[in-house]
PDB file of C-alpha atoms in Angstrom:
ATOM      1  CA  MET J   1       5.394  14.952  -0.699  1.00 74.00           C
ATOM      2  CA  LEU J   2       1.767  12.885  -1.679  1.00 82.00           C
ATOM      3  CA  GLN J   3      -0.519  14.586  -4.209  1.00 81.00           C
ATOM      4  CA  ILE J   4      -4.204  14.469  -3.365  1.00 81.00           C
ATOM      5  CA  PRO J   5      -6.212  15.336  -6.074  1.00 78.00           C
ATOM      6  CA  ASN J   6      -9.290  17.411  -4.619  1.00 78.00           C
ATOM      7  CA  ALA J   7     -11.686  15.305  -7.220  1.00 73.00           C
ATOM      8  CA  LEU J   8     -10.564  12.169  -4.925  1.00 77.00           C
ATOM      9  CA  ILE J   9     -11.576  13.620  -1.564  1.00 70.00           C
ATOM     10  CA  LYS J  10     -15.230  15.114  -2.513  1.00 71.00           C
ATOM     11  CA  SER J  11     -17.303  12.320  -3.349  1.00 66.00           C
ATOM     12  CA  PRO J  12     -15.402  11.248  -6.475  1.00 72.00           C
ATOM     13  CA  SER J  13     -17.001   9.557  -8.727  1.00 79.00           C
ATOM     14  CA  LYS J  14     -15.912   6.535 -10.585  1.00 77.00           C
ATOM     15  CA  SER J  15     -13.593   7.592 -13.478  1.00 82.00           C
ATOM     16  CA  SER J  16     -12.242  10.294 -10.935  1.00 80.00           C
ATOM     17  CA  LEU J  17     -11.959   7.926  -8.680  1.00 82.00           C
ATOM     18  CA  HIS J  18      -9.515   5.797 -10.631  1.00 85.00           C
ATOM     19  CA  ARG J  19      -8.051   8.580 -12.600  1.00 88.00           C
ATOM     20  CA  SER J  20      -6.835  10.355  -9.172  1.00 88.00           C
ATOM     21  CA  GLY J  21      -6.324   7.505  -6.994  1.00 89.00           C
ATOM     22  CA  LYS J  22      -4.079   6.209  -9.715  1.00 93.00           C
ATOM     23  CA  ALA J  23      -2.467   9.677  -9.362  1.00 92.00           C
ATOM     24  CA  PHE J  24      -2.346   9.948  -5.785  1.00 92.00           C
ATOM     25  CA  LEU J  25      -0.498   6.301  -5.448  1.00 94.00           C
ATOM     26  CA  ARG J  26       1.730   7.013  -7.862  1.00 95.00           C
ATOM     27  CA  SER J  27       3.287   9.298  -5.496  1.00 94.00           C
ATOM     28  CA  LEU J  28       2.888   7.420  -2.772  1.00 94.00           C
ATOM     29  CA  ALA J  29       5.280   4.916  -4.326  1.00 94.00           C
ATOM     30  CA  ALA J  30       7.947   8.404  -4.950  1.00 93.00           C
ATOM     31  CA  ALA J  31       7.648   9.248  -1.354  1.00 92.00           C
ATOM     32  CA  LEU J  32       8.392   5.286  -0.286  1.00 92.00           C
ATOM     33  CA  ASN J  33      11.448   5.469  -2.973  1.00 91.00           C
ATOM     34  CA  LEU J  34       9.964   2.361  -4.990  1.00 91.00           C
ATOM     35  CA  LYS J  35      11.198   2.457  -8.408  1.00 91.00           C
ATOM     36  CA  VAL J  36       9.510   1.395 -11.856  1.00 91.00           C
ATOM     37  CA  GLY J  37       9.792  -2.437 -11.597  1.00 93.00           C
ATOM     38  CA  GLU J  38       9.340  -2.983  -7.959  1.00 92.00           C
ATOM     39  CA  PHE J  39       6.001  -1.720  -7.452  1.00 95.00           C
ATOM     40  CA  ASP J  40       2.013  -3.060 -10.036  1.00 96.00           C
ATOM     41  CA  LEU J  41       0.037   0.020  -9.767  1.00 96.00           C
ATOM     42  CA  ARG J  42      -3.648  -1.832 -10.381  1.00 94.00           C
ATOM     43  CA  SER J  43      -7.039  -0.690 -11.670  1.00 89.00           C
ATOM     44  CA  ASN J  44     -10.136  -2.492 -11.132  1.00 88.00           C
ATOM     45  CA  GLN J  45     -13.560  -0.190 -12.392  1.00 82.00           C
ATOM     46  CA  GLY J  46     -15.819  -3.147 -10.812  1.00 77.00           C
ATOM     47  CA  GLY J  47     -19.502  -3.387 -12.076  1.00 79.00           C
ATOM     48  CA  ASP J  48     -22.287  -0.947 -12.489  1.00 76.00           C
ATOM     49  CA  ALA J  49     -23.144  -1.142  -9.011  1.00 73.00           C
ATOM     50  CA  VAL J  50     -19.533  -0.320  -7.664  1.00 75.00           C
ATOM     51  CA  MET J  51     -16.468   2.279  -7.740  1.00 78.00           C
ATOM     52  CA  GLY J  52     -14.081  -0.064  -7.775  1.00 81.00           C
ATOM     53  CA  GLU J  53     -10.340  -0.102  -6.560  1.00 90.00           C
ATOM     54  CA  VAL J  54      -7.159   1.276  -6.987  1.00 92.00           C
ATOM     55  CA  THR J  55      -4.029  -0.588  -5.922  1.00 95.00           C
ATOM     56  CA  LEU J  56      -1.034  -0.087  -5.065  1.00 96.00           C
ATOM     57  CA  HIS J  57       0.900  -3.398  -4.737  1.00 95.00           C
ATOM     58  CA  ALA J  58       4.639  -3.891  -3.614  1.00 94.00           C
ATOM     59  CA  ASP J  59       7.238  -6.644  -2.257  1.00 92.00           C
ATOM     60  CA  PHE J  60       6.240  -5.468   1.181  1.00 92.00           C
ATOM     61  CA  ILE J  61       3.003  -3.331   1.165  1.00 94.00           C
ATOM     62  CA  TYR J  62      -0.353  -3.618  -0.232  1.00 96.00           C
ATOM     63  CA  VAL J  63      -2.259  -0.387  -0.651  1.00 96.00           C
ATOM     64  CA  GLN J  64      -5.656  -0.121  -1.790  1.00 94.00           C
ATOM     65  CA  ILE J  65      -8.726   3.313  -2.533  1.00 90.00           C
ATOM     66  CA  GLY J  66     -11.876   1.914  -3.533  1.00 81.00           C
ATOM     67  CA  SER J  67     -15.511   2.372  -2.794  1.00 65.00           C
ATOM     68  CA  ALA J  68     -15.392  -0.529  -0.118  1.00 63.00           C
ATOM     69  CA  GLY J  69     -13.477   1.853   1.686  1.00 62.00           C
ATOM     70  CA  LEU J  70     -15.603   5.276   1.945  1.00 62.00           C
ATOM     71  CA  SER J  71     -15.967   6.766   4.921  1.00 63.00           C
ATOM     72  CA  ALA J  72     -19.683   7.918   6.212  1.00 62.00           C
ATOM     73  CA  GLY J  73     -18.929  11.246   4.549  1.00 67.00           C
ATOM     74  CA  GLY J  74     -18.108  10.062   1.365  1.00 68.00           C
ATOM     75  CA  VAL J  75     -14.634  10.289   1.733  1.00 71.00           C
ATOM     76  CA  PRO J  76     -12.500   7.515   0.289  1.00 78.00           C
ATOM     77  CA  ARG J  77     -10.295   5.571   3.184  1.00 85.00           C
ATOM     78  CA  ILE J  78      -7.249   4.219   2.325  1.00 92.00           C
ATOM     79  CA  LEU J  79      -6.406   0.199   3.375  1.00 93.00           C
ATOM     80  CA  TYR J  80      -3.081  -0.692   3.675  1.00 95.00           C
ATOM     81  CA  ARG J  81      -1.175  -3.523   4.976  1.00 94.00           C
ATOM     82  CA  THR J  82       2.172  -5.898   4.489  1.00 93.00           C
ATOM     83  CA  CYS J  83       2.427  -8.643   2.378  1.00 92.00           C
ATOM     84  CA  ASN J  84       4.557 -10.997   1.381  1.00 89.00           C
ATOM     85  CA  GLY J  85       5.219 -10.439  -2.652  1.00 89.00           C
ATOM     86  CA  ARG J  86       3.462  -9.279  -5.268  1.00 90.00           C
ATOM     87  CA  ARG J  87       1.326 -12.600  -5.321  1.00 90.00           C
ATOM     88  CA  ASP J  88       0.046 -12.220  -1.616  1.00 88.00           C
ATOM     89  CA  TYR J  89      -3.603 -11.128  -1.972  1.00 85.00           C
ATOM     90  CA  CYS J  90      -4.708 -11.485   1.538  1.00 88.00           C
ATOM     91  CA  GLY J  91      -1.713  -9.842   2.892  1.00 82.00           C
ATOM     92  CA  ASP J  92      -1.221  -9.201   6.649  1.00 89.00           C
ATOM     93  CA  GLN J  93      -3.891  -6.941   9.491  1.00 92.00           C
ATOM     94  CA  ASN J  94      -6.301  -4.838   7.599  1.00 93.00           C
ATOM     95  CA  ARG J  95      -5.476  -1.260   8.619  1.00 94.00           C
ATOM     96  CA  TYR J  96      -7.198   2.407   7.535  1.00 92.00           C
ATOM     97  CA  VAL J  97      -6.437   5.855   7.165  1.00 92.00           C
ATOM     98  CA  ASN J  98      -9.231   8.238   5.705  1.00 88.00           C
ATOM     99  CA  LEU J  99      -7.636  10.250   3.072  1.00 86.00           C
ATOM    100  CA  ASP J 100      -8.911  14.132   4.170  1.00 85.00           C
ATOM    101  CA  THR J 101      -6.321  13.251   7.158  1.00 89.00           C
ATOM    102  CA  LEU J 102      -3.870  13.259   4.819  1.00 90.00           C
ATOM    103  CA  VAL J 103      -4.610  16.505   3.245  1.00 88.00           C
ATOM    104  CA  GLY J 104      -1.951  18.183   5.615  1.00 87.00           C
ATOM    105  CA  GLN J 105       1.851  17.445   5.710  1.00 89.00           C
ATOM    106  CA  GLY J 106       1.504  16.617   9.767  1.00 92.00           C
ATOM    107  CA  GLY J 107      -1.243  13.659   8.012  1.00 93.00           C
ATOM    108  CA  GLN J 108       1.090  12.877   5.137  1.00 93.00           C
ATOM    109  CA  ALA J 109       4.297  12.854   7.649  1.00 93.00           C
ATOM    110  CA  ALA J 110       2.358  10.102  10.235  1.00 95.00           C
ATOM    111  CA  PHE J 111       1.192   8.239   7.375  1.00 94.00           C
ATOM    112  CA  LEU J 112       4.582   7.757   5.490  1.00 94.00           C
ATOM    113  CA  LYS J 113       6.375   7.098   9.118  1.00 94.00           C
ATOM    114  CA  THR J 114       4.055   4.691   9.704  1.00 95.00           C
ATOM    115  CA  LEU J 115       4.551   2.627   6.235  1.00 94.00           C
ATOM    116  CA  ASP J 116       7.948   3.251   6.556  1.00 92.00           C
ATOM    117  CA  ARG J 117       8.045   1.436  10.019  1.00 93.00           C
ATOM    118  CA  LEU J 118       5.974  -1.504   8.602  1.00 93.00           C
ATOM    119  CA  VAL J 119       7.824  -1.824   5.444  1.00 90.00           C
ATOM    120  CA  SER J 120      11.194  -1.905   7.785  1.00 90.00           C
ATOM    121  CA  GLU J 121      10.043  -4.535  10.136  1.00 90.00           C
ATOM    122  CA  LYS J 122       8.699  -7.070   7.022  1.00 88.00           C
ATOM    123  CA  ARG J 123      11.799  -6.812   5.093  1.00 85.00           C
ATOM    124  CA  ARG J 124      13.397  -7.492   8.584  1.00 87.00           C
ATOM    125  CA  ASP J 125      11.410 -10.455   9.286  1.00 85.00           C
ATOM    126  CA  ALA J 126      12.006 -11.608   6.152  1.00 81.00           C
ATOM    127  CA  ILE J 127      15.652 -11.314   6.051  1.00 83.00           C
ATOM    128  CA  VAL J 128      15.997 -13.072   9.308  1.00 80.00           C
ATOM    129  CA  ASN J 129      13.551 -15.852   8.412  1.00 78.00           C
ATOM    130  CA  GLY J 130      15.405 -15.742   4.760  1.00 72.00           C
ATOM    131  CA  ALA J 131      18.487 -16.639   7.144  1.00 54.00           C
ATOM    132  CA  ALA J 132      17.159 -19.148   9.497  1.00 49.00           C
ATOM    133  CA  LYS J 133      15.954 -20.792   6.363  1.00 50.00           C
ATOM    134  CA  THR J 134      19.469 -20.851   4.882  1.00 45.00           C
ATOM    135  CA  ALA J 135      20.980 -22.054   7.909  1.00 40.00           C
ATOM    136  CA  ILE J 136      18.729 -24.893   8.179  1.00 41.00           C
ATOM    137  CA  SER J 137      19.197 -26.120   4.708  1.00 43.00           C
ATOM    138  CA  GLN J 138      22.861 -25.584   4.456  1.00 44.00           C
ATOM    139  CA  PRO J 139      24.673 -28.433   5.988  1.00 45.00           C
ATOM    140  CA  LEU J 140      27.363 -27.821   8.844  1.00 41.00           C
ATOM    141  CA  ALA J 141      30.596 -27.433   7.971  1.00 42.00           C
ATOM    142  CA  LEU J 142      32.734 -29.035  10.975  1.00 40.00           C
ATOM    143  CA  ALA J 143      36.186 -28.151  11.645  1.00 40.00           C
ATOM    144  CA  ILE J 144      38.028 -31.366  12.552  1.00 37.00           C
TER     145      ILE J 144
END
């Protein structure tokens, strides 16, 4: 299952957010069966006034942990959304989950199931739209 370092849950410092956030997102990529080269893992330290964020960006999914996503208790929230490739930085609708809800296996399983469903829907849409574009761009072969 997912590796959630304790330092990430208990009001992380800037350095622990980035170190532990990368470890968590690597374990998430593995759980989603993403291979090296199928995703980017970025860390933006930000300036003195912010903690920054750590991002997992694949072709159909964008997941981010950062200070903008802190819950009222200081526990990081995870922003996730579908996207259209790794150059899509806006993506679709933002969704959030509190990191502390993923400590148990039930919460992790539900989160992974949600991500899997979203990615499957996005892939299916890409295939359908790609097939539609191909069909439109290809001339019809008429048998006379």
